[in-house]
Amino acid sequence: MRQINNFINGEFVASGIGKRFDKRSPVDNQVIASIAEAGQAEVDQAVSAAKHALAGEWGQLSTNDRVDLLYGVADEITRRFDDFVAAEMADTGQPHHVMTHAFIPRGAANFKVFADIIKNVPTESFHMDTPDGRGALNYGVRVPKGVIGVVAPWNAPFLLMTWKVGPALACGNTVVVKPSEETPLTATLLGEVMNKVGVPKGVYNVINGFGPDSAGEFLTRHKDVDAITFTGETRTGSTIMKAASDGIRDVSFEMGGKNAGIVFADCDLDNAVDGIFRSSFLNTGQVCLGTERVYVERPIFDRFVTALKEKAEGVTFGRPTDAGVNYGPLISQEHREKVLSYYAKARADGATIVTGGGVPDMPADLAEGSWVQPTIWTDLPESSAVIQEEIFGPCCHIRPFDSEEEVIELANASDYGLATTIWTENLTRAHRVAGKVDVGITWVNSWFLRDLRTAFGGAKQSGIGREGGVHSLEFYTEMRNVCIKM
Ligand code: NAD
């Protein structure tokens, strides 16, 4: 069994308090790793290492040298691609092709893209008039914010963690990462990469553990953490925001969603069914951008429901590496209990179960895994908790609509505002509706097409701030203005 330790100041270290916890495979519930839980002492050491690294060799590097190191990190991830794929598959149980096509390559890209951005994005400069006629010149200088606390979730662990670590390091900060307790493996592997490439000690640190009264809380409360970037549940964000208020530390939050898919009768039906199938069921529905509320214009409602049902019933469950498997388990037994509680709520609230609604029959060796069926409902009232709350499972409710105004109102009737998808061949309508749905990210005739230079983040309770492209530079640096009198 793997022994996973914390990564502090370039060394893998066990917990001083001797605490360890088990990581179980979502596929069969077997213990696959023993993880050292960081106590307050390890978090203190990691933050102190990160602080010292700022003042050391890392802080003295030229932008070009820093950027070269980050290119090296990306190359080394690519060289060890199979190790990262294997680690992420072991942690999440998700199919091999999801790792190789999306999650691991994006991890490497997160270092390259932000290295390019920091090299190429200019700062501002203003000439101003002065009463003596000689004028003054203002220019902006970006300086690192300092030690960044990175708190990451389990649903796309490597992609989401590097999405923050990449720009944080490109901007010259140091980081202490708290990966999810469910998925510690790739963050740990990245420590090996950092050492191999020669990233100075203390620049990248990993502390393992849980949230409350554990590594997550110790990190976010730490007075020497200068800013916190967090992806996870809205409720957790609220707790972290309170912790960050001590010392007035900056936060960037990417949180939950209850995203609407809007399908107009004039869409390309095959394309729309395909897109909603992916957005509802990819990664077993554990994608913050996923669609759990689908609104379909009445003339194509029945055809749409039938076609989506057929696709949902066509998935192949199994071990991530088995040939033909395209569908994995949920992350844990605990999360399965949560998802199944919503399956029960849907039944209690009078849903018509189009497909699924339970647990699939699995062979004996996988029977203890966190499997659930892809599930589609119709006929629920919009007031049902199943429509209002984020389930984060492979499920969606489909409801017919009759007018553009009606569907915009339905889409916006949520406390969340992360993402939406609009399916129509009428581009005028697409622009119009995109302007009225209250979210941070809108896709038209597509889903999860991500250009890393674009703004990413949520409206309402789905987030605070934007990351991506220059928006990441805004969060990970302080802009200092220098004014020179001529
Ligand atoms: P979570 O909030 O339970 O945990 C996220 C991280 O926060 C974990 O590392 C956890 O240990 C830590 N944590 C928990 N309590 C804490 C506390 N009190 N103090 C400090 N740290 C604490 O979320 P999760 O279940 O891991 O992830 C799923 C959630 O993430 C969903 O709500 C999903 O929508 C959201 N998500 C959002 C985005 C986005 O970009 N908006 C992306 C992916 C996931």
Short mmCIF file of C-alpha atoms and ligand atoms in Angstrom, two decimals:
data_model
loop_
_atom_site.label_atom_id
_atom_site.label_comp_id
_atom_site.label_asym_id
_atom_site.label_seq_id
_atom_site.Cartn_x
_atom_site.Cartn_y
_atom_site.Cartn_z
CA MET A 1 0.00 0.00 0.00
CA ARG A 2 1.23 3.50 -0.83
CA GLN A 3 2.39 5.70 2.04
CA ILE A 4 1.61 9.33 1.20
CA ASN A 5 3.36 12.02 3.20
CA ASN A 6 3.17 15.78 3.29
CA PHE A 7 5.57 17.70 1.03
CA ILE A 8 7.22 20.50 2.97
CA ASN A 9 10.28 22.50 1.96
CA GLY A 10 11.17 19.98 -0.74
CA GLU A 11 10.95 16.93 1.56
CA PHE A 12 8.31 14.27 2.04
CA VAL A 13 7.52 14.24 5.75
CA ALA A 14 5.16 12.21 7.91
CA SER A 15 2.97 13.80 10.52
CA GLY A 16 4.61 14.81 13.79
CA ILE A 17 1.42 13.86 15.63
CA GLY A 18 1.60 10.44 13.98
CA LYS A 19 -1.90 10.67 12.54
CA ARG A 20 -2.70 8.85 9.30
CA PHE A 21 -5.92 8.19 7.42
CA ASP A 22 -6.91 5.70 4.73
CA LYS A 23 -7.68 6.51 1.13
CA ARG A 24 -10.15 4.03 -0.35
CA SER A 25 -10.70 3.26 -4.01
CA PRO A 26 -14.10 4.43 -5.28
CA VAL A 27 -14.15 1.38 -7.55
CA ASP A 28 -14.16 -1.36 -4.90
CA ASN A 29 -13.75 0.44 -1.56
CA GLN A 30 -10.36 -1.18 -0.91
CA VAL A 31 -7.76 0.86 0.96
CA ILE A 32 -5.17 2.01 -1.59
CA ALA A 33 -3.06 4.46 0.39
CA SER A 34 -2.27 5.61 3.90
CA ILE A 35 -2.05 9.39 4.16
CA ALA A 36 -0.13 11.40 6.77
CA GLU A 37 -2.49 14.01 8.22
CA ALA A 38 -0.82 17.36 8.76
CA GLY A 39 -1.32 18.87 12.18
CA GLN A 40 -0.85 22.51 13.15
CA ALA A 41 2.94 21.95 13.36
CA GLU A 42 3.21 20.70 9.75
CA VAL A 43 1.01 23.51 8.47
CA ASP A 44 3.20 26.01 10.35
CA GLN A 45 6.32 24.44 8.79
CA ALA A 46 4.83 24.49 5.28
CA VAL A 47 3.74 28.13 5.55
CA SER A 48 7.09 29.11 7.02
CA ALA A 49 8.93 27.28 4.20
CA ALA A 50 6.77 29.10 1.65
CA LYS A 51 7.47 32.44 3.32
CA HIS A 52 11.20 31.86 3.41
CA ALA A 53 11.26 30.76 -0.23
CA LEU A 54 9.80 34.12 -1.21
CA ALA A 55 12.79 35.84 0.29
CA GLY A 56 15.28 33.31 -1.10
CA GLU A 57 16.40 32.10 -4.51
CA TRP A 58 12.84 31.96 -5.91
CA GLY A 59 12.19 35.59 -5.11
CA GLN A 60 15.41 36.62 -6.88
CA LEU A 61 14.71 34.81 -10.15
CA SER A 62 14.12 36.85 -13.28
CA THR A 63 10.72 36.37 -14.91
CA ASN A 64 12.42 34.48 -17.76
CA ASP A 65 14.11 32.04 -15.40
CA ARG A 66 10.89 31.49 -13.46
CA VAL A 67 9.00 30.91 -16.68
CA ASP A 68 11.64 28.40 -17.84
CA LEU A 69 11.21 26.45 -14.62
CA LEU A 70 7.45 26.32 -15.16
CA TYR A 71 7.92 25.11 -18.73
CA GLY A 72 10.15 22.44 -17.18
CA VAL A 73 7.35 21.47 -14.78
CA ALA A 74 4.92 21.12 -17.69
CA ASP A 75 7.42 19.00 -19.64
CA GLU A 76 8.10 16.76 -16.67
CA ILE A 77 4.36 16.22 -16.12
CA THR A 78 4.13 15.21 -19.76
CA ARG A 79 7.15 12.90 -19.39
CA ARG A 80 5.50 11.26 -16.36
CA PHE A 81 2.08 11.34 -18.00
CA ASP A 82 1.36 7.65 -17.28
CA ASP A 83 2.19 8.06 -13.58
CA PHE A 84 -0.19 11.01 -13.29
CA VAL A 85 -2.92 9.16 -15.17
CA ALA A 86 -2.50 6.10 -12.92
CA ALA A 87 -2.54 8.21 -9.73
CA GLU A 88 -5.63 10.18 -10.72
CA MET A 89 -7.45 7.03 -11.84
CA ALA A 90 -6.65 5.36 -8.53
CA ASP A 91 -7.96 8.37 -6.60
CA THR A 92 -11.14 9.01 -8.61
CA GLY A 93 -11.98 5.71 -10.37
CA GLN A 94 -12.77 7.68 -13.53
CA PRO A 95 -12.13 6.08 -16.94
CA HIS A 96 -8.72 6.13 -18.56
CA HIS A 97 -9.82 8.26 -21.54
CA VAL A 98 -11.17 11.04 -19.27
CA MET A 99 -7.71 11.27 -17.70
CA THR A 100 -5.72 11.08 -20.92
CA HIS A 101 -7.92 13.43 -22.98
CA ALA A 102 -8.76 16.09 -20.48
CA PHE A 103 -7.67 16.04 -16.88
CA ILE A 104 -3.94 15.33 -17.01
CA PRO A 105 -3.02 17.26 -20.21
CA ARG A 106 -4.80 20.31 -18.75
CA GLY A 107 -2.59 20.00 -15.66
CA ALA A 108 0.52 20.46 -17.81
CA ALA A 109 -1.16 23.22 -19.87
CA ASN A 110 -1.91 25.17 -16.69
CA PHE A 111 1.84 25.71 -16.16
CA LYS A 112 2.64 26.53 -19.79
CA VAL A 113 -0.25 28.90 -20.46
CA PHE A 114 0.26 31.03 -17.36
CA ALA A 115 4.02 31.13 -17.93
CA ASP A 116 3.26 32.58 -21.37
CA ILE A 117 0.74 35.03 -19.99
CA ILE A 118 3.04 36.47 -17.33
CA LYS A 119 5.72 36.95 -19.98
CA ASN A 120 3.47 38.68 -22.47
CA VAL A 121 0.82 40.69 -20.67
CA PRO A 122 1.80 44.35 -20.25
CA THR A 123 1.00 46.50 -17.26
CA GLU A 124 -0.65 49.90 -17.54
CA SER A 125 1.00 53.26 -17.96
CA PHE A 126 -0.49 56.80 -17.89
CA HIS A 127 1.08 60.12 -18.62
CA MET A 128 -0.55 62.89 -16.57
CA ASP A 129 -0.50 66.65 -16.81
CA THR A 130 0.79 68.64 -13.83
CA PRO A 131 0.31 72.36 -13.00
CA ASP A 132 4.00 73.13 -13.75
CA GLY A 133 3.57 71.72 -17.25
CA ARG A 134 6.30 69.09 -16.84
CA GLY A 135 3.94 66.19 -16.28
CA ALA A 136 4.31 62.87 -14.55
CA LEU A 137 4.45 59.28 -15.63
CA ASN A 138 2.54 56.52 -13.84
CA TYR A 139 3.28 52.89 -14.44
CA GLY A 140 2.10 49.66 -12.88
CA VAL A 141 4.39 46.97 -11.54
CA ARG A 142 3.06 43.55 -10.66
CA VAL A 143 4.46 42.07 -7.45
CA PRO A 144 3.61 38.63 -6.05
CA LYS A 145 1.01 38.58 -3.31
CA GLY A 146 3.09 36.26 -1.14
CA VAL A 147 2.14 32.88 0.29
CA ILE A 148 -1.00 31.55 -1.40
CA GLY A 149 -3.15 28.93 0.33
CA VAL A 150 -4.67 26.64 -2.30
CA VAL A 151 -7.64 24.57 -1.10
CA ALA A 152 -8.75 22.08 -3.74
CA PRO A 153 -11.67 19.66 -4.27
CA TRP A 154 -11.74 16.02 -5.41
CA ASN A 155 -13.72 16.09 -8.62
CA ALA A 156 -10.93 16.93 -11.09
CA PRO A 157 -8.09 17.12 -8.58
CA PHE A 158 -5.01 17.68 -10.72
CA LEU A 159 -6.65 19.99 -13.26
CA LEU A 160 -8.28 22.18 -10.59
CA MET A 161 -5.23 22.32 -8.31
CA THR A 162 -2.77 23.23 -11.11
CA TRP A 163 -5.27 25.80 -12.43
CA LYS A 164 -4.37 27.72 -9.28
CA VAL A 165 -0.77 26.64 -8.66
CA GLY A 166 0.26 27.41 -12.28
CA PRO A 167 -0.67 31.12 -12.24
CA ALA A 168 0.30 31.54 -8.57
CA LEU A 169 3.87 30.41 -9.30
CA ALA A 170 4.02 32.20 -12.66
CA CYS A 171 3.34 35.41 -10.74
CA GLY A 172 6.21 34.68 -8.35
CA ASN A 173 4.23 33.56 -5.29
CA THR A 174 4.81 30.43 -3.25
CA VAL A 175 2.02 27.99 -2.42
CA VAL A 176 0.79 25.66 0.28
CA VAL A 177 -1.71 23.25 -1.24
CA LYS A 178 -4.38 21.40 0.70
CA PRO A 179 -5.71 18.75 -1.69
CA SER A 180 -8.98 17.05 -0.92
CA GLU A 181 -8.69 14.22 1.58
CA GLU A 182 -10.32 12.07 -1.11
CA THR A 183 -7.65 12.72 -3.76
CA PRO A 184 -4.13 13.34 -2.43
CA LEU A 185 -2.10 11.41 -5.01
CA THR A 186 -1.42 13.80 -7.90
CA ALA A 187 -0.60 16.78 -5.66
CA THR A 188 1.99 14.56 -3.98
CA LEU A 189 3.41 13.42 -7.32
CA LEU A 190 3.75 17.04 -8.35
CA GLY A 191 6.18 17.47 -5.42
CA GLU A 192 8.49 14.93 -7.08
CA VAL A 193 8.22 16.90 -10.33
CA MET A 194 9.11 20.16 -8.59
CA ASN A 195 12.25 18.60 -7.09
CA LYS A 196 13.28 16.97 -10.36
CA VAL A 197 12.95 20.23 -12.29
CA GLY A 198 14.83 22.21 -9.65
CA VAL A 199 12.05 24.45 -8.36
CA PRO A 200 13.59 25.83 -5.14
CA LYS A 201 12.59 24.23 -1.86
CA GLY A 202 9.55 25.72 -0.15
CA VAL A 203 7.98 27.13 -3.32
CA TYR A 204 5.47 24.28 -3.60
CA ASN A 205 4.23 22.57 -0.43
CA VAL A 206 1.45 20.05 0.15
CA ILE A 207 -0.30 19.39 3.43
CA ASN A 208 -2.82 16.57 3.66
CA GLY A 209 -5.87 16.30 5.83
CA PHE A 210 -9.47 17.31 6.25
CA GLY A 211 -11.28 20.66 6.58
CA PRO A 212 -12.54 21.57 10.04
CA ASP A 213 -10.03 21.18 12.88
CA SER A 214 -7.51 19.80 10.42
CA ALA A 215 -5.13 20.93 7.68
CA GLY A 216 -7.76 22.97 5.77
CA GLU A 217 -8.73 25.06 8.77
CA PHE A 218 -5.13 25.42 10.02
CA LEU A 219 -4.06 26.67 6.60
CA THR A 220 -6.89 29.11 5.97
CA ARG A 221 -6.60 30.58 9.48
CA HIS A 222 -2.83 30.96 9.24
CA LYS A 223 -1.79 34.60 9.61
CA ASP A 224 1.17 34.19 7.23
CA VAL A 225 -1.02 33.01 4.36
CA ASP A 226 -1.50 36.17 2.31
CA ALA A 227 -4.38 35.06 0.09
CA ILE A 228 -6.60 32.00 -0.30
CA THR A 229 -7.84 30.46 -3.50
CA PHE A 230 -10.52 27.84 -2.99
CA THR A 231 -12.59 25.51 -5.13
CA GLY A 232 -15.31 23.52 -3.42
CA GLU A 233 -18.74 23.74 -1.89
CA THR A 234 -20.41 27.07 -1.25
CA ARG A 235 -20.89 26.20 2.42
CA THR A 236 -17.15 25.60 2.83
CA GLY A 237 -16.43 28.89 1.04
CA SER A 238 -18.52 30.70 3.59
CA THR A 239 -16.43 29.21 6.45
CA ILE A 240 -13.15 30.04 4.69
CA MET A 241 -14.30 33.59 4.04
CA LYS A 242 -14.83 34.09 7.76
CA ALA A 243 -11.30 32.75 8.43
CA ALA A 244 -9.85 35.04 5.74
CA SER A 245 -11.47 38.09 7.29
CA ASP A 246 -8.90 37.91 10.11
CA GLY A 247 -5.99 39.80 8.63
CA ILE A 248 -8.14 41.02 5.70
CA ARG A 249 -6.77 38.42 3.33
CA ASP A 250 -7.91 38.23 -0.27
CA VAL A 251 -10.00 35.30 -1.52
CA SER A 252 -10.84 33.80 -4.88
CA PHE A 253 -13.71 31.31 -4.73
CA GLU A 254 -14.97 28.83 -7.32
CA MET A 255 -17.94 27.06 -5.82
CA GLY A 256 -21.08 25.07 -6.46
CA GLY A 257 -23.59 25.30 -9.27
CA LYS A 258 -27.06 24.15 -10.27
CA ASN A 259 -26.62 24.83 -13.92
CA ALA A 260 -29.42 25.07 -16.46
CA GLY A 261 -29.23 23.67 -19.99
CA ILE A 262 -31.60 25.47 -22.38
CA VAL A 263 -32.59 23.54 -25.49
CA PHE A 264 -34.62 25.38 -28.15
CA ALA A 265 -36.70 23.51 -30.74
CA ASP A 266 -34.52 24.88 -33.55
CA CYS A 267 -31.34 23.27 -32.20
CA ASP A 268 -29.33 20.61 -33.93
CA LEU A 269 -30.97 17.84 -31.89
CA ASP A 270 -28.18 15.26 -32.08
CA ASN A 271 -25.64 17.86 -31.06
CA ALA A 272 -27.80 19.08 -28.17
CA VAL A 273 -28.48 15.55 -26.88
CA ASP A 274 -24.78 14.77 -27.10
CA GLY A 275 -23.84 18.00 -25.29
CA ILE A 276 -26.39 17.58 -22.49
CA PHE A 277 -25.40 13.93 -22.13
CA ARG A 278 -21.79 14.97 -21.56
CA SER A 279 -22.65 17.90 -19.32
CA SER A 280 -24.94 15.80 -17.12
CA PHE A 281 -22.98 12.57 -16.96
CA LEU A 282 -19.27 13.17 -17.62
CA ASN A 283 -17.15 12.28 -14.60
CA THR A 284 -20.28 10.61 -13.17
CA GLY A 285 -21.91 14.03 -12.95
CA GLN A 286 -19.21 15.36 -10.63
CA VAL A 287 -18.41 18.52 -12.60
CA CYS A 288 -19.19 21.94 -11.17
CA LEU A 289 -20.15 23.12 -14.68
CA GLY A 290 -22.47 20.14 -15.20
CA THR A 291 -26.15 20.40 -16.05
CA GLU A 292 -28.64 19.16 -13.47
CA ARG A 293 -31.60 21.23 -14.78
CA VAL A 294 -32.53 20.82 -18.44
CA TYR A 295 -35.25 22.93 -20.06
CA VAL A 296 -36.42 21.75 -23.49
CA GLU A 297 -38.83 23.63 -25.79
CA ARG A 298 -42.08 21.70 -25.94
CA PRO A 299 -42.17 20.66 -29.65
CA ILE A 300 -39.02 18.53 -29.23
CA PHE A 301 -39.46 17.58 -25.57
CA ASP A 302 -40.48 13.94 -26.08
CA ARG A 303 -37.86 13.28 -28.74
CA PHE A 304 -35.16 14.86 -26.58
CA VAL A 305 -36.08 12.84 -23.48
CA THR A 306 -36.13 9.58 -25.46
CA ALA A 307 -32.76 10.28 -27.06
CA LEU A 308 -31.07 11.27 -23.78
CA LYS A 309 -32.53 8.20 -22.05
CA GLU A 310 -31.07 5.96 -24.74
CA LYS A 311 -27.61 7.46 -24.29
CA ALA A 312 -27.77 7.29 -20.48
CA GLU A 313 -28.73 3.62 -20.68
CA GLY A 314 -25.79 2.93 -23.01
CA VAL A 315 -22.96 3.59 -20.54
CA THR A 316 -20.53 0.84 -19.57
CA PHE A 317 -19.56 0.65 -15.90
CA GLY A 318 -16.31 -0.89 -14.77
CA ARG A 319 -12.71 -0.48 -13.72
CA PRO A 320 -11.08 2.59 -15.32
CA THR A 321 -8.59 0.52 -17.26
CA ASP A 322 -10.99 -2.13 -18.59
CA ALA A 323 -11.61 -1.99 -22.33
CA GLY A 324 -14.82 -0.23 -23.34
CA VAL A 325 -15.48 1.26 -19.88
CA ASN A 326 -16.76 4.82 -20.18
CA TYR A 327 -18.41 5.32 -16.84
CA GLY A 328 -16.92 5.44 -13.32
CA PRO A 329 -18.19 5.44 -9.74
CA LEU A 330 -18.84 8.41 -7.48
CA ILE A 331 -15.87 9.51 -5.39
CA SER A 332 -16.85 7.80 -2.11
CA GLN A 333 -19.50 5.86 -0.23
CA GLU A 334 -20.32 9.03 1.68
CA HIS A 335 -20.95 10.96 -1.52
CA ARG A 336 -23.01 8.06 -2.86
CA GLU A 337 -25.25 8.27 0.22
CA LYS A 338 -25.79 11.96 -0.53
CA VAL A 339 -26.63 11.36 -4.20
CA LEU A 340 -28.95 8.44 -3.36
CA SER A 341 -30.74 10.62 -0.81
CA TYR A 342 -31.66 12.94 -3.70
CA TYR A 343 -32.77 9.95 -5.77
CA ALA A 344 -35.12 9.12 -2.86
CA LYS A 345 -36.27 12.75 -2.56
CA ALA A 346 -37.13 12.81 -6.26
CA ARG A 347 -39.33 9.74 -5.82
CA ALA A 348 -40.98 11.27 -2.74
CA ASP A 349 -41.64 14.52 -4.61
CA GLY A 350 -43.48 12.65 -7.38
CA ALA A 351 -40.87 12.53 -10.14
CA THR A 352 -41.34 10.36 -13.19
CA ILE A 353 -38.14 8.31 -13.35
CA VAL A 354 -37.23 8.19 -17.04
CA THR A 355 -34.20 6.03 -16.32
CA GLY A 356 -31.98 4.99 -13.43
CA GLY A 357 -32.82 6.06 -9.91
CA GLY A 358 -30.76 3.46 -8.12
CA VAL A 359 -27.61 1.39 -7.98
CA PRO A 360 -26.48 -0.81 -10.89
CA ASP A 361 -25.83 -4.53 -10.50
CA MET A 362 -22.07 -4.90 -10.40
CA PRO A 363 -19.88 -8.02 -10.42
CA ALA A 364 -18.76 -9.26 -6.99
CA ASP A 365 -15.30 -7.66 -7.12
CA LEU A 366 -16.84 -4.21 -7.70
CA ALA A 367 -19.92 -4.59 -5.51
CA GLU A 368 -18.49 -2.41 -2.74
CA GLY A 369 -17.68 0.48 -5.12
CA SER A 370 -19.61 3.78 -5.09
CA TRP A 371 -21.68 3.06 -8.18
CA VAL A 372 -24.94 4.77 -9.05
CA GLN A 373 -27.07 4.73 -12.18
CA PRO A 374 -27.24 7.74 -14.49
CA THR A 375 -30.66 9.12 -13.73
CA ILE A 376 -33.18 11.28 -15.58
CA TRP A 377 -36.38 12.65 -14.09
CA THR A 378 -39.33 14.63 -15.38
CA ASP A 379 -42.45 16.10 -13.73
CA LEU A 380 -40.88 17.54 -10.57
CA PRO A 381 -42.06 20.93 -9.28
CA GLU A 382 -39.36 23.61 -9.50
CA SER A 383 -39.65 24.02 -5.72
CA SER A 384 -38.28 20.48 -5.11
CA ALA A 385 -34.89 20.29 -3.38
CA VAL A 386 -33.83 18.10 -6.31
CA ILE A 387 -34.19 21.14 -8.59
CA GLN A 388 -32.91 23.73 -6.12
CA GLU A 389 -29.86 22.08 -4.55
CA GLU A 390 -26.58 20.93 -6.09
CA ILE A 391 -26.54 17.11 -6.10
CA PHE A 392 -23.16 16.65 -7.84
CA GLY A 393 -24.16 13.28 -9.24
CA PRO A 394 -25.06 11.75 -12.64
CA CYS A 395 -28.59 13.06 -12.84
CA CYS A 396 -30.77 15.70 -14.40
CA HIS A 397 -34.37 16.81 -14.43
CA ILE A 398 -35.94 17.75 -17.76
CA ARG A 399 -38.85 20.17 -18.00
CA PRO A 400 -40.64 21.52 -21.08
CA PHE A 401 -40.97 25.26 -21.73
CA ASP A 402 -43.00 27.36 -24.18
CA SER A 403 -41.29 30.72 -24.47
CA GLU A 404 -37.92 32.42 -24.24
CA GLU A 405 -39.07 34.64 -21.36
CA GLU A 406 -40.31 31.64 -19.41
CA VAL A 407 -37.06 29.68 -19.76
CA ILE A 408 -34.88 32.67 -18.80
CA GLU A 409 -36.95 33.07 -15.64
CA LEU A 410 -36.64 29.34 -14.87
CA ALA A 411 -32.88 29.33 -15.49
CA ASN A 412 -32.37 32.32 -13.20
CA ALA A 413 -34.51 30.95 -10.36
CA SER A 414 -31.49 29.62 -8.48
CA ASP A 415 -29.19 30.78 -5.71
CA TYR A 416 -26.30 29.63 -7.90
CA GLY A 417 -24.97 31.25 -11.08
CA LEU A 418 -22.02 29.30 -12.39
CA ALA A 419 -22.67 28.20 -15.98
CA THR A 420 -25.32 27.60 -18.61
CA THR A 421 -25.55 25.99 -22.03
CA ILE A 422 -27.83 27.24 -24.80
CA TRP A 423 -28.70 25.04 -27.77
CA THR A 424 -30.15 26.80 -30.82
CA GLU A 425 -29.30 27.40 -34.48
CA ASN A 426 -30.69 30.96 -34.18
CA LEU A 427 -27.63 33.02 -33.27
CA THR A 428 -29.59 36.20 -32.62
CA ARG A 429 -31.55 34.35 -29.99
CA ALA A 430 -28.37 32.80 -28.59
CA HIS A 431 -26.81 36.24 -28.04
CA ARG A 432 -30.03 37.58 -26.55
CA VAL A 433 -30.51 34.72 -24.09
CA ALA A 434 -26.78 34.63 -23.19
CA GLY A 435 -27.11 38.26 -22.12
CA LYS A 436 -29.96 37.47 -19.75
CA VAL A 437 -28.94 34.32 -17.89
CA ASP A 438 -27.26 35.31 -14.65
CA VAL A 439 -24.09 33.18 -14.70
CA GLY A 440 -20.34 33.55 -15.06
CA ILE A 441 -19.93 31.21 -18.04
CA THR A 442 -22.26 30.61 -20.99
CA TRP A 443 -21.72 28.06 -23.72
CA VAL A 444 -23.69 28.10 -26.96
CA ASN A 445 -23.94 24.77 -28.81
CA SER A 446 -21.07 23.39 -26.72
CA TRP A 447 -20.02 22.65 -23.18
CA PHE A 448 -16.72 22.73 -21.27
CA LEU A 449 -14.83 24.29 -24.16
CA ARG A 450 -12.20 26.11 -22.16
CA ASP A 451 -9.77 28.69 -23.44
CA LEU A 452 -7.50 29.32 -20.46
CA ARG A 453 -7.14 32.98 -21.40
CA THR A 454 -10.84 33.64 -20.68
CA ALA A 455 -12.47 34.70 -17.42
CA PHE A 456 -13.71 31.79 -15.33
CA GLY A 457 -15.90 32.06 -12.26
CA GLY A 458 -19.41 32.18 -10.95
CA ALA A 459 -22.14 34.70 -10.21
CA LYS A 460 -24.35 34.69 -7.10
CA GLN A 461 -23.38 31.90 -4.65
CA SER A 462 -21.18 30.16 -7.21
CA GLY A 463 -18.12 32.24 -6.58
CA ILE A 464 -16.19 35.39 -5.89
CA GLY A 465 -13.77 36.80 -8.43
CA ARG A 466 -12.53 35.51 -11.76
CA GLU A 467 -9.48 33.45 -12.66
CA GLY A 468 -8.11 32.67 -16.11
CA GLY A 469 -5.84 34.76 -18.36
CA VAL A 470 -5.13 38.23 -17.04
CA HIS A 471 -7.83 37.74 -14.39
CA SER A 472 -5.54 35.26 -12.65
CA LEU A 473 -2.80 37.90 -12.66
CA GLU A 474 -5.21 40.28 -10.94
CA PHE A 475 -5.67 37.83 -8.08
CA TYR A 476 -2.14 36.46 -7.77
CA THR A 477 -0.35 39.83 -7.84
CA GLU A 478 -0.59 43.20 -6.22
CA MET A 479 -0.49 45.97 -8.79
CA ARG A 480 1.82 48.68 -7.51
CA ASN A 481 1.61 52.10 -9.14
CA VAL A 482 4.81 54.12 -9.50
CA CYS A 483 4.33 57.83 -10.21
CA ILE A 484 7.40 59.77 -11.46
CA LYS A 485 7.34 63.51 -11.60
CA MET A 486 9.17 64.75 -14.70
P1 NAD B 1 -15.62 20.74 -0.20
O1 NAD B 1 -16.00 22.15 0.01
O2 NAD B 1 -16.22 19.71 0.70
O3 NAD B 1 -14.04 20.55 -0.03
C1 NAD B 1 -13.13 21.29 -0.82
C2 NAD B 1 -11.84 21.44 -0.06
O4 NAD B 1 -12.07 22.26 1.09
C3 NAD B 1 -11.27 20.11 0.46
O5 NAD B 1 -9.88 20.14 0.32
C4 NAD B 1 -11.68 20.13 1.91
O6 NAD B 1 -10.87 19.34 2.76
C5 NAD B 1 -11.55 21.60 2.24
N1 NAD B 1 -12.34 22.04 3.40
C6 NAD B 1 -13.53 21.55 3.84
N2 NAD B 1 -13.93 22.24 4.93
C7 NAD B 1 -12.98 23.18 5.18
C8 NAD B 1 -12.83 24.18 6.19
N3 NAD B 1 -13.74 24.36 7.15
N4 NAD B 1 -11.73 24.96 6.14
C9 NAD B 1 -10.79 24.80 5.18
N5 NAD B 1 -10.88 23.86 4.22
C10 NAD B 1 -11.97 23.05 4.21
O7 NAD B 1 -15.89 20.43 -1.73
P2 NAD B 1 -15.72 19.03 -2.47
O8 NAD B 1 -16.83 18.14 -2.02
O9 NAD B 1 -14.32 18.58 -2.36
O10 NAD B 1 -15.95 19.44 -4.01
C11 NAD B 1 -17.19 19.49 -4.62
C12 NAD B 1 -17.72 20.91 -4.67
O11 NAD B 1 -16.79 21.72 -5.39
C13 NAD B 1 -19.02 21.06 -5.42
O12 NAD B 1 -19.84 21.95 -4.73
C14 NAD B 1 -18.61 21.65 -6.77
O13 NAD B 1 -19.60 22.38 -7.44
C15 NAD B 1 -17.47 22.52 -6.35
N6 NAD B 1 -16.60 22.80 -7.49
C16 NAD B 1 -16.62 24.06 -8.04
C17 NAD B 1 -15.83 24.35 -9.15
C18 NAD B 1 -15.84 25.71 -9.78
O14 NAD B 1 -14.94 25.98 -10.58
N7 NAD B 1 -16.79 26.57 -9.48
C19 NAD B 1 -15.00 23.36 -9.67
C20 NAD B 1 -15.01 22.09 -9.09
C21 NAD B 1 -15.80 21.83 -7.99
#
